[in-house]
Coordinates of C-alpha atoms in Angstrom, one line a residue:
X311 CA -3.7 3.4 43.8
X312 CA -4.7 1.9 40.9
X313 CA -6.5 3.5 37.3
X314 CA -8.4 3.1 35.3
X315 CA -6.3 2.5 31.9
X316 CA -4.1 0.5 33.6
X317 CA -0.7 2.4 33.3
X318 CA 1.8 3.9 35.2
X319 CA 4.4 6.3 36.3
X320 CA 7.3 3.2 35.3
X321 CA 5.9 2.6 31.9
X322 CA 4.7 6.1 30.6
X323 CA 8.1 7.0 32.0
X324 CA 9.3 3.8 29.5
X325 CA 7.6 5.3 26.9
X326 CA 8.9 9.4 27.6
X327 CA 12.6 7.8 27.6
X328 CA 11.7 5.7 24.1
X329 CA 10.6 9.1 22.6
X330 CA 13.2 11.2 23.9
X331 CA 16.1 8.3 22.1
X332 CA 14.9 8.3 19.1
X333 CA 14.0 11.8 18.8
X334 CA 18.0 11.9 20.0
X335 CA 19.6 9.4 17.7
X336 CA 17.8 11.9 14.4
X337 CA 17.9 15.0 15.9
X338 CA 20.7 16.0 13.0
X339 CA 17.9 15.4 10.6
X340 CA 15.3 15.6 12.4
X341 CA 11.8 18.3 10.3
X342 CA 10.4 21.0 12.2
X343 CA 7.6 19.0 11.8
X344 CA 8.1 16.0 13.7
X345 CA 10.2 18.9 15.9
X346 CA 6.9 19.4 16.6
X347 CA 4.7 16.1 16.4
X348 CA 7.4 14.9 19.5
X349 CA 6.8 17.9 21.6
X350 CA 3.0 17.0 21.2
X351 CA 3.2 13.4 22.4
X352 CA 5.7 14.3 25.4
X353 CA 3.1 17.3 26.8
X354 CA 0.3 13.7 26.3
X355 CA 3.1 11.7 28.7
X356 CA 3.7 14.7 31.0
X357 CA 0.0 15.6 31.5
X358 CA -0.9 10.9 32.5
X359 CA 2.3 11.4 34.2
X360 CA 0.9 14.7 36.7
X361 CA -1.3 11.6 37.8
X362 CA 0.6 10.0 39.1
X363 CA 3.3 11.6 40.8
X364 CA 2.5 11.3 44.1
X365 CA 3.5 7.3 43.8
X366 CA 7.6 9.2 42.4
X367 CA 10.4 6.9 43.4
X368 CA 13.8 7.3 43.5
X369 CA 14.2 5.0 40.4
X370 CA 11.7 7.7 38.5
X371 CA 13.3 11.0 39.9
X372 CA 17.1 9.2 38.4
X373 CA 15.1 8.1 35.2
X374 CA 13.3 11.6 34.9
X375 CA 16.3 13.7 36.2
X376 CA 18.7 11.3 32.8
X377 CA 15.6 12.8 30.3
X378 CA 15.9 15.9 31.8
X379 CA 19.8 16.7 30.7
X380 CA 19.3 15.7 27.5
X381 CA 16.8 18.8 27.2
X382 CA 19.0 21.6 26.4
X383 CA 20.0 19.1 23.4
X384 CA 16.6 19.4 21.9
X385 CA 16.2 23.1 23.1
X386 CA 19.2 24.3 20.9
X387 CA 18.0 22.1 18.0
X388 CA 14.6 23.9 17.9
X389 CA 16.3 27.1 18.5
X390 CA 18.8 26.2 14.9
X391 CA 14.9 25.6 13.3
X392 CA 13.8 28.3 14.8
X393 CA 16.7 30.9 13.1
X394 CA 16.7 28.3 10.0
X395 CA 13.2 29.2 9.9
X396 CA 12.8 33.2 10.5
X397 CA 16.3 33.1 8.2
X398 CA 14.4 32.3 5.0
X399 CA 11.2 34.4 5.9
X400 CA 13.9 36.6 5.9
X401 CA 15.0 35.9 2.6
X402 CA 11.5 35.0 0.8
X403 CA 10.8 39.0 2.4
X404 CA 14.1 40.3 0.9
X405 CA 13.2 38.3 -2.8
X406 CA 9.8 39.7 -2.4
X407 CA 10.8 43.5 -2.2
X408 CA 13.5 43.0 -5.7
X409 CA 11.3 41.2 -7.4
X410 CA 8.3 44.2 -6.7
X411 CA 10.9 47.0 -7.2
X412 CA 11.5 45.1 -10.6
X413 CA 8.3 45.4 -12.1
X414 CA 7.0 48.1 -10.3
X415 CA 5.1 50.1 -13.0
X416 CA 5.8 54.0 -12.3
X417 CA 3.9 56.7 -12.7
X418 CA 5.6 60.0 -14.2
X419 CA 3.7 63.1 -13.7
X420 CA 5.5 64.6 -16.8
X421 CA 6.6 63.9 -19.9
X422 CA 8.4 65.0 -22.4
X423 CA 8.2 66.9 -25.6
X424 CA 10.6 67.1 -28.8
X425 CA 10.1 69.4 -30.7
X426 CA 11.9 69.7 -33.8
X427 CA 12.2 72.6 -35.9

Protein backbone atom coordinates (compact mmCIF):
# COMPACT_ATOMS: atom_id res chain seq x y z
CA UNK A 1 0.00 0.00 0.00
CA UNK A 2 1.44 3.39 -1.00
CA UNK A 3 0.69 6.49 1.05
CA UNK A 4 0.71 10.00 -0.40
CA UNK A 5 3.21 11.54 2.01
CA UNK A 6 5.91 8.90 1.36
CA UNK A 7 6.16 8.01 5.05
CA UNK A 8 6.49 4.44 6.09
CA UNK A 9 6.28 2.54 9.33
CA UNK A 10 10.07 2.28 9.31
CA UNK A 11 10.59 6.02 8.92
CA UNK A 12 8.02 6.78 11.62
CA UNK A 13 9.66 4.31 13.98
CA UNK A 14 13.02 5.93 13.26
CA UNK A 15 11.56 9.34 14.11
CA UNK A 16 9.95 8.01 17.29
CA UNK A 17 13.15 6.25 18.34
CA UNK A 18 15.26 9.40 17.80
CA UNK A 19 12.75 11.52 19.70
CA UNK A 20 12.59 9.04 22.58
CA UNK A 21 16.37 8.65 22.84
CA UNK A 22 16.85 12.43 22.88
CA UNK A 23 14.44 12.66 25.81
CA UNK A 24 15.99 9.70 27.62
CA UNK A 25 19.45 11.28 27.40
CA UNK A 26 18.21 14.45 29.11
CA UNK A 27 15.47 12.99 31.27
CA UNK A 28 16.93 14.14 34.60
CA UNK A 29 17.24 17.76 33.47
CA UNK A 30 14.23 18.08 31.19
CA UNK A 31 11.67 20.76 31.97
CA UNK A 32 7.97 20.11 32.16
CA UNK A 33 7.46 22.18 28.99
CA UNK A 34 9.92 20.01 27.06
CA UNK A 35 8.17 16.91 28.32
CA UNK A 36 4.80 18.23 27.12
CA UNK A 37 6.31 18.93 23.69
CA UNK A 38 7.69 15.38 23.61
CA UNK A 39 4.27 13.96 24.47
CA UNK A 40 2.61 15.99 21.70
CA UNK A 41 5.22 15.03 19.09
CA UNK A 42 5.07 11.41 20.13
CA UNK A 43 1.28 11.46 19.88
CA UNK A 44 1.42 12.83 16.33
CA UNK A 45 3.88 10.12 15.27
CA UNK A 46 1.75 7.40 16.88
CA UNK A 47 -1.35 8.66 15.06
CA UNK A 48 0.51 8.43 11.76
CA UNK A 49 1.77 4.95 12.64
CA UNK A 50 -1.80 3.78 13.08
CA UNK A 51 -2.26 4.20 9.31
CA UNK A 52 0.43 1.58 8.72
CA UNK A 53 -0.69 -0.94 11.31
CA UNK A 54 -1.40 -3.56 8.63
CA UNK A 55 2.22 -3.25 7.43
CA UNK A 56 3.85 -4.17 10.76
CA UNK A 57 6.72 -6.61 10.46
CA UNK A 58 8.41 -8.60 13.20
CA UNK A 59 11.27 -6.09 13.11
CA UNK A 60 8.80 -3.24 13.63
CA UNK A 61 7.24 -5.11 16.54
CA UNK A 62 10.68 -5.56 18.11
CA UNK A 63 11.42 -1.84 17.73
CA UNK A 64 8.07 -0.96 19.29
CA UNK A 65 8.77 -3.32 22.20
CA UNK A 66 12.15 -1.64 22.74
CA UNK A 67 10.48 1.77 22.79
CA UNK A 68 7.81 0.52 25.18
CA UNK A 69 10.55 -0.61 27.59
CA UNK A 70 11.51 3.06 27.97
CA UNK A 71 7.96 4.13 28.84
CA UNK A 72 8.12 3.30 32.59
CA UNK A 73 11.26 5.43 32.96
CA UNK A 74 9.63 8.36 31.18
CA UNK A 75 6.40 7.90 33.15
CA UNK A 76 8.38 7.90 36.39
CA UNK A 77 9.96 11.25 35.45
CA UNK A 78 6.53 12.61 34.55
CA UNK A 79 5.29 11.57 37.98
CA UNK A 80 8.27 13.29 39.64
CA UNK A 81 7.50 16.52 37.77
CA UNK A 82 3.84 16.22 38.79
CA UNK A 83 4.81 15.78 42.44
CA UNK A 84 7.22 18.73 42.28
CA UNK A 85 4.47 20.91 40.82
CA UNK A 86 2.05 19.79 43.54
CA UNK A 87 4.58 20.59 46.26
CA UNK A 88 5.24 24.01 44.71
CA UNK A 89 1.51 24.78 44.64
CA UNK A 90 1.16 23.62 48.23
CA UNK A 91 4.04 25.89 49.32
CA UNK A 92 2.48 28.83 47.47
CA UNK A 93 -0.83 28.21 49.24
CA UNK A 94 0.91 28.08 52.61
CA UNK A 95 2.80 31.29 51.89
CA UNK A 96 -0.39 32.99 50.75
CA UNK A 97 -2.21 31.91 53.93
CA UNK A 98 0.63 33.14 56.12
CA UNK A 99 0.76 36.48 54.32
CA UNK A 100 -3.01 36.82 54.55
CA UNK A 101 -2.96 36.17 58.29
CA UNK A 102 -0.12 38.64 58.80
CA UNK A 103 -1.71 41.41 56.76
CA UNK A 104 -5.27 40.81 57.84
CA UNK A 105 -7.03 43.83 59.28
CA UNK A 106 -9.01 42.92 62.33
CA UNK A 107 -12.33 44.57 62.97
CA UNK A 108 -13.15 44.82 66.62
CA UNK A 109 -16.62 44.64 68.08
CA UNK A 110 -15.76 46.71 71.08
CA UNK A 111 -13.30 49.29 72.12
CA UNK A 112 -11.52 50.16 75.30
CA UNK A 113 -12.14 53.46 77.02
CA UNK A 114 -9.77 54.55 79.71
CA UNK A 115 -11.56 56.68 82.23
CA UNK A 116 -9.19 58.23 84.67
CA UNK A 117 -10.43 60.28 87.53
